[in-house]
Short mmCIF file of the C-alpha atoms (twelve columns), coordinates in Angstrom:
data_MODEL
# 
_entry.id   MODEL 
# 
loop_
_atom_site.group_PDB 
_atom_site.id 
_atom_site.type_symbol 
_atom_site.label_atom_id 
_atom_site.label_alt_id 
_atom_site.label_comp_id 
_atom_site.label_asym_id 
_atom_site.label_seq_id 
_atom_site.Cartn_x 
_atom_site.Cartn_y 
_atom_site.Cartn_z 
_atom_site.pdbx_PDB_model_num 
ATOM 1   C CA . MET A 1   0.116   -0.186  -0.158 1 
ATOM 2   C CA . GLY A 2   1.595   3.495   -0.768 1 
ATOM 3   C CA . GLU A 3   1.932   6.506   2.000  1 
ATOM 4   C CA . ALA A 4   -0.665  8.650   -0.079 1 
ATOM 5   C CA . VAL A 5   -3.358  5.947   0.462  1 
ATOM 6   C CA . ALA A 6   -2.645  4.463   3.630  1 
ATOM 7   C CA . ASP A 7   -2.709  8.235   4.499  1 
ATOM 8   C CA . GLU A 8   -6.572  8.733   3.114  1 
ATOM 9   C CA . LEU A 9   -7.721  5.505   4.495  1 
ATOM 10  C CA . ALA A 10  -6.267  6.937   7.849  1 
ATOM 11  C CA . ARG A 11  -8.505  10.255  7.290  1 
ATOM 12  C CA . ARG A 12  -11.442 8.600   6.545  1 
ATOM 13  C CA . ALA A 13  -11.102 5.992   9.556  1 
ATOM 14  C CA . TYR A 14  -10.893 9.032   11.812 1 
ATOM 15  C CA . ARG A 15  -13.781 10.567  10.225 1 
ATOM 16  C CA . ASP A 16  -15.685 7.364   11.115 1 
ATOM 17  C CA . PHE A 17  -15.070 7.030   14.376 1 
ATOM 18  C CA . ALA A 18  -15.789 10.428  15.307 1 
ATOM 19  C CA . ARG A 19  -18.815 9.726   13.811 1 
ATOM 20  C CA . ALA A 20  -18.890 6.856   16.507 1 
ATOM 21  C CA . GLU A 21  -17.371 9.256   18.971 1 
ATOM 22  C CA . ASP A 22  -14.998 5.774   19.708 1 
ATOM 23  C CA . ASP A 23  -12.059 7.720   20.877 1 
ATOM 24  C CA . TRP A 24  -9.421  4.693   20.953 1 
ATOM 25  C CA . GLY A 25  -10.048 4.849   17.276 1 
ATOM 26  C CA . ARG A 26  -9.335  8.103   16.095 1 
ATOM 27  C CA . GLY A 27  -6.298  8.218   18.625 1 
ATOM 28  C CA . LEU A 28  -4.801  4.887   16.471 1 
ATOM 29  C CA . ALA A 29  -5.944  6.447   13.524 1 
ATOM 30  C CA . LEU A 30  -4.218  9.653   14.005 1 
ATOM 31  C CA . VAL A 31  -0.886  7.457   15.500 1 
ATOM 32  C CA . VAL A 32  -1.278  5.828   10.921 1 
ATOM 33  C CA . ARG A 33  -0.847  8.849   9.902  1 
ATOM 34  C CA . ALA A 34  1.956   9.796   11.591 1 
ATOM 35  C CA . GLU A 35  3.598   7.065   10.934 1 
ATOM 36  C CA . VAL A 36  3.378   8.132   7.258  1 
ATOM 37  C CA . ALA A 37  4.154   11.597  8.014  1 
ATOM 38  C CA . ALA A 38  7.630   9.768   9.693  1 
ATOM 39  C CA . GLY A 39  7.919   8.254   6.669  1 
ATOM 40  C CA . ARG A 40  8.183   11.220  4.875  1 
ATOM 41  C CA . GLY A 41  10.536  12.931  6.439  1 
ATOM 42  C CA . GLU A 42  8.124   15.169  7.996  1 
ATOM 43  C CA . TRP A 43  8.805   15.036  11.807 1 
ATOM 44  C CA . ASP A 44  6.905   18.382  12.958 1 
ATOM 45  C CA . HIS A 45  4.285   17.222  11.274 1 
ATOM 46  C CA . ALA A 46  4.208   13.534  12.808 1 
ATOM 47  C CA . ALA A 47  5.424   14.923  16.727 1 
ATOM 48  C CA . ASN A 48  1.864   17.144  15.921 1 
ATOM 49  C CA . LEU A 49  0.106   14.069  15.212 1 
ATOM 50  C CA . LEU A 50  1.100   12.491  17.987 1 
ATOM 51  C CA . ASP A 51  0.588   15.148  20.467 1 
ATOM 52  C CA . ASP A 52  -3.377  14.621  18.836 1 
ATOM 53  C CA . ALA A 53  -2.997  11.176  19.287 1 
ATOM 54  C CA . ARG A 54  -1.802  10.983  23.381 1 
ATOM 55  C CA . GLY A 55  -4.976  13.553  23.950 1 
ATOM 56  C CA . TYR A 56  -7.244  10.711  23.094 1 
ATOM 57  C CA . CYS A 57  -5.264  7.708   24.805 1 
ATOM 58  C CA . ASP A 58  -5.119  9.444   27.992 1 
ATOM 59  C CA . ARG A 59  -8.605  9.832   27.404 1 
ATOM 60  C CA . THR A 60  -9.709  6.376   27.252 1 
ATOM 61  C CA . GLU A 61  -6.749  4.837   29.385 1 
ATOM 62  C CA . HIS A 62  -5.963  2.129   27.323 1 
ATOM 63  C CA . PRO A 63  -2.358  0.483   27.809 1 
ATOM 64  C CA . LEU A 64  -2.203  -0.861  24.865 1 
ATOM 65  C CA . LEU A 65  -2.738  3.124   22.783 1 
ATOM 66  C CA . MET A 66  -0.573  4.157   25.174 1 
ATOM 67  C CA . GLY A 67  2.154   2.333   24.744 1 
ATOM 68  C CA . ILE A 68  1.955   2.589   20.755 1 
ATOM 69  C CA . VAL A 69  1.599   6.280   21.206 1 
ATOM 70  C CA . ARG A 70  4.496   7.249   23.610 1 
ATOM 71  C CA . THR A 71  6.567   4.723   21.893 1 
ATOM 72  C CA . ILE A 72  6.170   6.244   18.654 1 
ATOM 73  C CA . GLN A 73  6.563   9.335   20.184 1 
ATOM 74  C CA . GLY A 74  9.748   8.305   21.305 1 
ATOM 75  C CA . GLU A 75  11.278  7.340   18.306 1 
ATOM 76  C CA . VAL A 76  9.974   10.803  16.764 1 
ATOM 77  C CA . ALA A 77  11.923  12.902  19.090 1 
ATOM 78  C CA . LEU A 78  14.827  11.012  18.534 1 
ATOM 79  C CA . GLU A 79  15.166  11.750  14.921 1 
ATOM 80  C CA . ARG A 80  14.357  15.430  16.139 1 
ATOM 81  C CA . GLY A 81  17.203  15.790  18.195 1 
ATOM 82  C CA . ASP A 82  15.979  15.486  21.718 1 
ATOM 83  C CA . PRO A 83  17.313  12.377  23.150 1 
ATOM 84  C CA . THR A 84  16.171  13.263  27.092 1 
ATOM 85  C CA . ALA A 85  12.471  13.276  25.648 1 
ATOM 86  C CA . ALA A 86  12.945  10.254  23.841 1 
ATOM 87  C CA . LEU A 87  14.309  8.258   26.889 1 
ATOM 88  C CA . GLU A 88  11.730  9.417   29.021 1 
ATOM 89  C CA . LEU A 89  8.701   8.940   26.422 1 
ATOM 90  C CA . ALA A 90  10.440  5.182   26.634 1 
ATOM 91  C CA . GLU A 91  10.712  4.999   30.241 1 
ATOM 92  C CA . ALA A 92  6.651   5.685   30.889 1 
ATOM 93  C CA . VAL A 93  5.879   2.855   28.225 1 
ATOM 94  C CA . ASP A 94  7.186   0.588   30.495 1 
ATOM 95  C CA . ARG A 95  6.122   2.606   33.962 1 
ATOM 96  C CA . VAL A 96  2.480   1.724   31.952 1 
ATOM 97  C CA . ALA A 97  2.927   -1.778  30.747 1 
ATOM 98  C CA . GLU A 98  4.507   -3.001  34.518 1 
ATOM 99  C CA . PRO A 99  1.513   -2.784  36.124 1 
ATOM 100 C CA . HIS A 100 -0.812  -4.192  33.642 1 
ATOM 101 C CA . GLY A 101 1.279   -7.429  33.159 1 
ATOM 102 C CA . ALA A 102 1.777   -6.201  29.196 1 
ATOM 103 C CA . LEU A 103 3.127   -9.519  27.836 1 
ATOM 104 C CA . GLU A 104 6.868   -9.702  26.314 1 
ATOM 105 C CA . PRO A 105 6.344   -8.890  22.539 1 
ATOM 106 C CA . ALA A 106 4.382   -5.506  23.545 1 
ATOM 107 C CA . ARG A 107 7.622   -4.695  25.756 1 
ATOM 108 C CA . VAL A 108 10.111  -4.583  22.670 1 
ATOM 109 C CA . GLY A 109 9.613   -0.989  20.884 1 
ATOM 110 C CA . PRO A 110 10.156  0.808   24.329 1 
ATOM 111 C CA . ARG A 111 13.097  -1.224  25.093 1 
ATOM 112 C CA . ALA A 112 14.769  -0.806  21.889 1 
ATOM 113 C CA . LEU A 113 14.045  2.641   22.099 1 
ATOM 114 C CA . VAL A 114 16.375  2.664   24.829 1 
ATOM 115 C CA . GLY A 115 18.715  1.345   23.651 1 
ATOM 116 C CA . ALA A 116 18.712  3.398   20.075 1 
ATOM 117 C CA . VAL A 117 18.855  6.588   23.054 1 
ATOM 118 C CA . ARG A 118 21.765  4.886   24.482 1 
ATOM 119 C CA . LEU A 119 23.641  4.507   21.685 1 
ATOM 120 C CA . ALA A 120 22.676  8.419   20.103 1 
ATOM 121 C CA . THR A 121 24.038  9.397   23.250 1 
ATOM 122 C CA . GLN A 122 27.255  7.454   23.274 1 
ATOM 123 C CA . ASP A 123 26.561  5.267   26.216 1 
ATOM 124 C CA . TYR A 124 27.874  2.067   24.958 1 
ATOM 125 C CA . GLU A 125 27.702  -0.066  27.317 1 
ATOM 126 C CA . GLY A 126 24.364  1.039   28.506 1 
ATOM 127 C CA . ALA A 127 23.055  0.674   24.863 1 
ATOM 128 C CA . LEU A 128 24.472  -3.017  24.832 1 
ATOM 129 C CA . ALA A 129 22.937  -3.772  28.228 1 
ATOM 130 C CA . ALA A 130 19.228  -2.880  26.708 1 
ATOM 131 C CA . LEU A 131 19.780  -4.159  23.225 1 
ATOM 132 C CA . ARG A 132 21.741  -7.455  24.045 1 
ATOM 133 C CA . PRO A 133 18.183  -9.576  25.457 1 
ATOM 134 C CA . LEU A 134 15.950  -8.548  22.112 1 
ATOM 135 C CA . ALA A 135 18.744  -9.298  19.593 1 
ATOM 136 C CA . GLU A 136 19.323  -12.924 21.823 1 
ATOM 137 C CA . ALA A 137 15.708  -13.567 21.511 1 
ATOM 138 C CA . ALA A 138 15.211  -12.410 17.584 1 
ATOM 139 C CA . GLU A 139 13.248  -15.456 16.525 1 
ATOM 140 C CA . ALA A 140 10.407  -14.221 19.668 1 
ATOM 141 C CA . PRO A 141 7.304   -12.924 19.228 1 
ATOM 142 C CA . SER A 142 7.785   -8.961  19.047 1 
ATOM 143 C CA . LEU A 143 4.355   -6.639  18.856 1 
ATOM 144 C CA . LEU A 144 4.727   -3.580  16.040 1 
ATOM 145 C CA . PHE A 145 8.462   -3.360  16.619 1 
ATOM 146 C CA . PRO A 146 10.666  -5.603  13.949 1 
ATOM 147 C CA . ARG A 147 12.825  -7.867  15.716 1 
ATOM 148 C CA . GLN A 148 15.313  -7.281  12.561 1 
ATOM 149 C CA . GLU A 149 15.582  -3.487  13.513 1 
ATOM 150 C CA . ALA A 150 16.441  -4.435  17.710 1 
ATOM 151 C CA . VAL A 151 19.305  -6.759  16.402 1 
ATOM 152 C CA . ALA A 152 20.496  -4.139  13.924 1 
ATOM 153 C CA . LEU A 153 20.583  -1.485  16.513 1 
ATOM 154 C CA . TYR A 154 22.975  -4.290  18.791 1 
ATOM 155 C CA . ALA A 155 25.169  -4.705  15.719 1 
ATOM 156 C CA . GLU A 156 25.713  -0.623  15.907 1 
ATOM 157 C CA . ALA A 157 25.902  -0.488  19.487 1 
ATOM 158 C CA . LEU A 158 28.904  -3.493  19.338 1 
ATOM 159 C CA . LEU A 159 30.751  -1.241  16.356 1 
ATOM 160 C CA . ALA A 160 30.449  1.454   18.246 1 
ATOM 161 C CA . ALA A 161 32.007  0.099   21.247 1 
ATOM 162 C CA . GLY A 162 34.558  -1.434  19.003 1 
ATOM 163 C CA . GLN A 163 33.855  -4.804  19.144 1 
ATOM 164 C CA . VAL A 164 34.225  -5.002  15.541 1 
ATOM 165 C CA . ASP A 165 33.863  -8.877  15.036 1 
ATOM 166 C CA . GLU A 166 31.054  -8.980  17.222 1 
ATOM 167 C CA . ALA A 167 29.182  -6.565  15.212 1 
ATOM 168 C CA . VAL A 168 29.887  -8.272  12.051 1 
ATOM 169 C CA . ARG A 169 28.191  -11.551 13.134 1 
ATOM 170 C CA . TRP A 170 25.245  -9.421  14.393 1 
ATOM 171 C CA . ALA A 171 24.975  -7.664  11.222 1 
ATOM 172 C CA . ARG A 172 24.782  -10.730 9.539  1 
ATOM 173 C CA . ARG A 173 22.422  -12.252 11.961 1 
ATOM 174 C CA . ALA A 174 19.877  -9.091  11.766 1 
ATOM 175 C CA . VAL A 175 19.859  -9.180  7.358  1 
ATOM 176 C CA . GLN A 176 18.417  -13.138 7.821  1 
ATOM 177 C CA . VAL A 177 16.021  -12.119 10.355 1 
ATOM 178 C CA . PRO A 178 12.752  -12.019 8.701  1 
ATOM 179 C CA . SER A 179 11.312  -8.593  8.325  1 
ATOM 180 C CA . GLU A 180 8.340   -7.030  5.924  1 
ATOM 181 C CA . GLN A 181 9.072   -3.822  7.445  1 
ATOM 182 C CA . ILE A 182 11.346  -1.593  4.961  1 
ATOM 183 C CA . ARG A 183 12.773  0.508   7.240  1 
ATOM 184 C CA . SER A 184 14.078  -2.275  9.434  1 
ATOM 185 C CA . ARG A 185 15.475  -4.050  6.493  1 
ATOM 186 C CA . ILE A 186 17.447  -0.773  5.345  1 
ATOM 187 C CA . LEU A 187 18.957  -0.333  9.024  1 
ATOM 188 C CA . ALA A 188 20.403  -4.168  9.033  1 
ATOM 189 C CA . ALA A 189 22.086  -3.754  5.362  1 
ATOM 190 C CA . GLN A 190 23.401  -0.574  6.560  1 
ATOM 191 C CA . ALA A 191 24.535  -2.016  9.923  1 
ATOM 192 C CA . LEU A 192 26.056  -4.932  8.093  1 
ATOM 193 C CA . ALA A 193 28.357  -2.305  5.397  1 
ATOM 194 C CA . GLU A 194 29.626  -0.553  8.158  1 
ATOM 195 C CA . ALA A 195 30.590  -3.539  10.210 1 
ATOM 196 C CA . LEU A 196 32.090  -5.307  7.048  1 
ATOM 197 C CA . ALA A 197 34.187  -1.997  6.685  1 
ATOM 198 C CA . ALA A 198 35.518  -1.489  9.951  1 
ATOM 199 C CA . ALA A 199 36.345  -5.540  9.494  1 
ATOM 200 C CA . GLY A 200 38.007  -4.485  6.291  1 
ATOM 201 C CA . ALA A 201 35.930  -6.639  4.277  1 
ATOM 202 C CA . GLU A 202 35.748  -3.707  1.849  1 
ATOM 203 C CA . GLN A 203 33.720  -5.645  -1.584 1 
ATOM 204 C CA . GLU A 204 30.848  -7.111  1.032  1 
ATOM 205 C CA . ALA A 205 30.528  -3.947  2.693  1 
ATOM 206 C CA . ARG A 206 30.046  -2.557  -0.966 1 
ATOM 207 C CA . ALA A 207 27.506  -4.819  -1.366 1 
ATOM 208 C CA . ALA A 208 25.591  -4.284  1.269  1 
ATOM 209 C CA . ALA A 209 25.955  -0.665  1.381  1 
ATOM 210 C CA . ALA A 210 24.158  -1.034  -2.459 1 
ATOM 211 C CA . GLU A 211 21.471  -3.357  -1.058 1 
ATOM 212 C CA . ALA A 212 20.775  -0.253  1.776  1 
ATOM 213 C CA . VAL A 213 20.518  2.257   -1.146 1 
ATOM 214 C CA . GLU A 214 17.970  -0.006  -3.638 1 
ATOM 215 C CA . LEU A 215 15.721  -0.887  -0.485 1 
ATOM 216 C CA . ALA A 216 15.499  3.221   0.182  1 
ATOM 217 C CA . HIS A 217 14.184  3.261   -3.261 1 
ATOM 218 C CA . ALA A 218 12.250  0.727   -3.547 1 
ATOM 219 C CA . THR A 219 9.024   2.235   -1.372 1 
ATOM 220 C CA . GLU A 220 7.206   5.400   -1.399 1 
ATOM 221 C CA . ARG A 221 9.002   5.707   2.162  1 
ATOM 222 C CA . VAL A 222 11.600  8.501   1.788  1 
ATOM 223 C CA . SER A 223 12.970  9.105   5.487  1 
ATOM 224 C CA . GLU A 224 15.597  6.440   5.247  1 
ATOM 225 C CA . ARG A 225 17.249  7.576   2.144  1 
ATOM 226 C CA . PRO A 226 19.583  10.225  3.133  1 
ATOM 227 C CA . LEU A 227 21.202  7.947   5.190  1 
ATOM 228 C CA . ALA A 228 20.954  4.931   2.856  1 
ATOM 229 C CA . GLU A 229 22.367  6.585   0.199  1 
ATOM 230 C CA . ALA A 230 25.546  8.325   2.247  1 
ATOM 231 C CA . THR A 231 26.268  4.857   3.250  1 
ATOM 232 C CA . PRO A 232 28.493  3.964   0.179  1 
ATOM 233 C CA . ALA A 233 30.727  6.445   0.436  1 
ATOM 234 C CA . ARG A 234 30.888  5.915   4.541  1 
ATOM 235 C CA . VAL A 235 32.276  2.328   3.680  1 
ATOM 236 C CA . GLY A 236 34.395  3.299   0.586  1 
ATOM 237 C CA . GLY A 237 31.938  2.749   -2.463 1 
ATOM 238 C CA . SER A 238 30.300  4.887   -4.738 1 
ATOM 239 C CA . ALA A 239 26.946  7.310   -3.867 1 
# 
């Protein structure tokens, strides 16, 4: 389904839920629209939509919707350069999940977000501690957040911590984890390219970088394209 089609369907759903006075449905429809905006790289628009969605989830007090909204808010905050807000949101999700006995698959997203924040702030030991359990359970179910992305993040954290051989091993594992989510597949290919380049496997690194670029252009989602397009130059290939 194209981004424009998804956005239009979410708009229609929002109107239908509004007529039914269904706050849960309105909140979820806004989350879908926010994801579309994020895929276009429209981070401010995504943040505004999520603020509106959060109003509905606070009204319903439904733990699943609260977890979804706050996790995606955290991801957007990190993209907008606010790791402090991202960490606060991720930790807030776990506080909501704990008393409701949320299943482990629902907690992958916020825990991966904690790892991503630690990595972004160069707290590599903290990133590894947060991401290692998620990577080691790569075959376990996950709700809304792809395990493949968690494994790719773990490989990135290992590389940042100077553990090159382990980074290569886990980056290879990341690209093997099944996923239909294009973002996670791009991130896995990028992680593999950078780990291989650090290990001196230049030819393989260039091939993985080219795969990241190809994946980034195989969808209407454009937010990952700039980083993917920069990968070949970072690993010693042509852009």
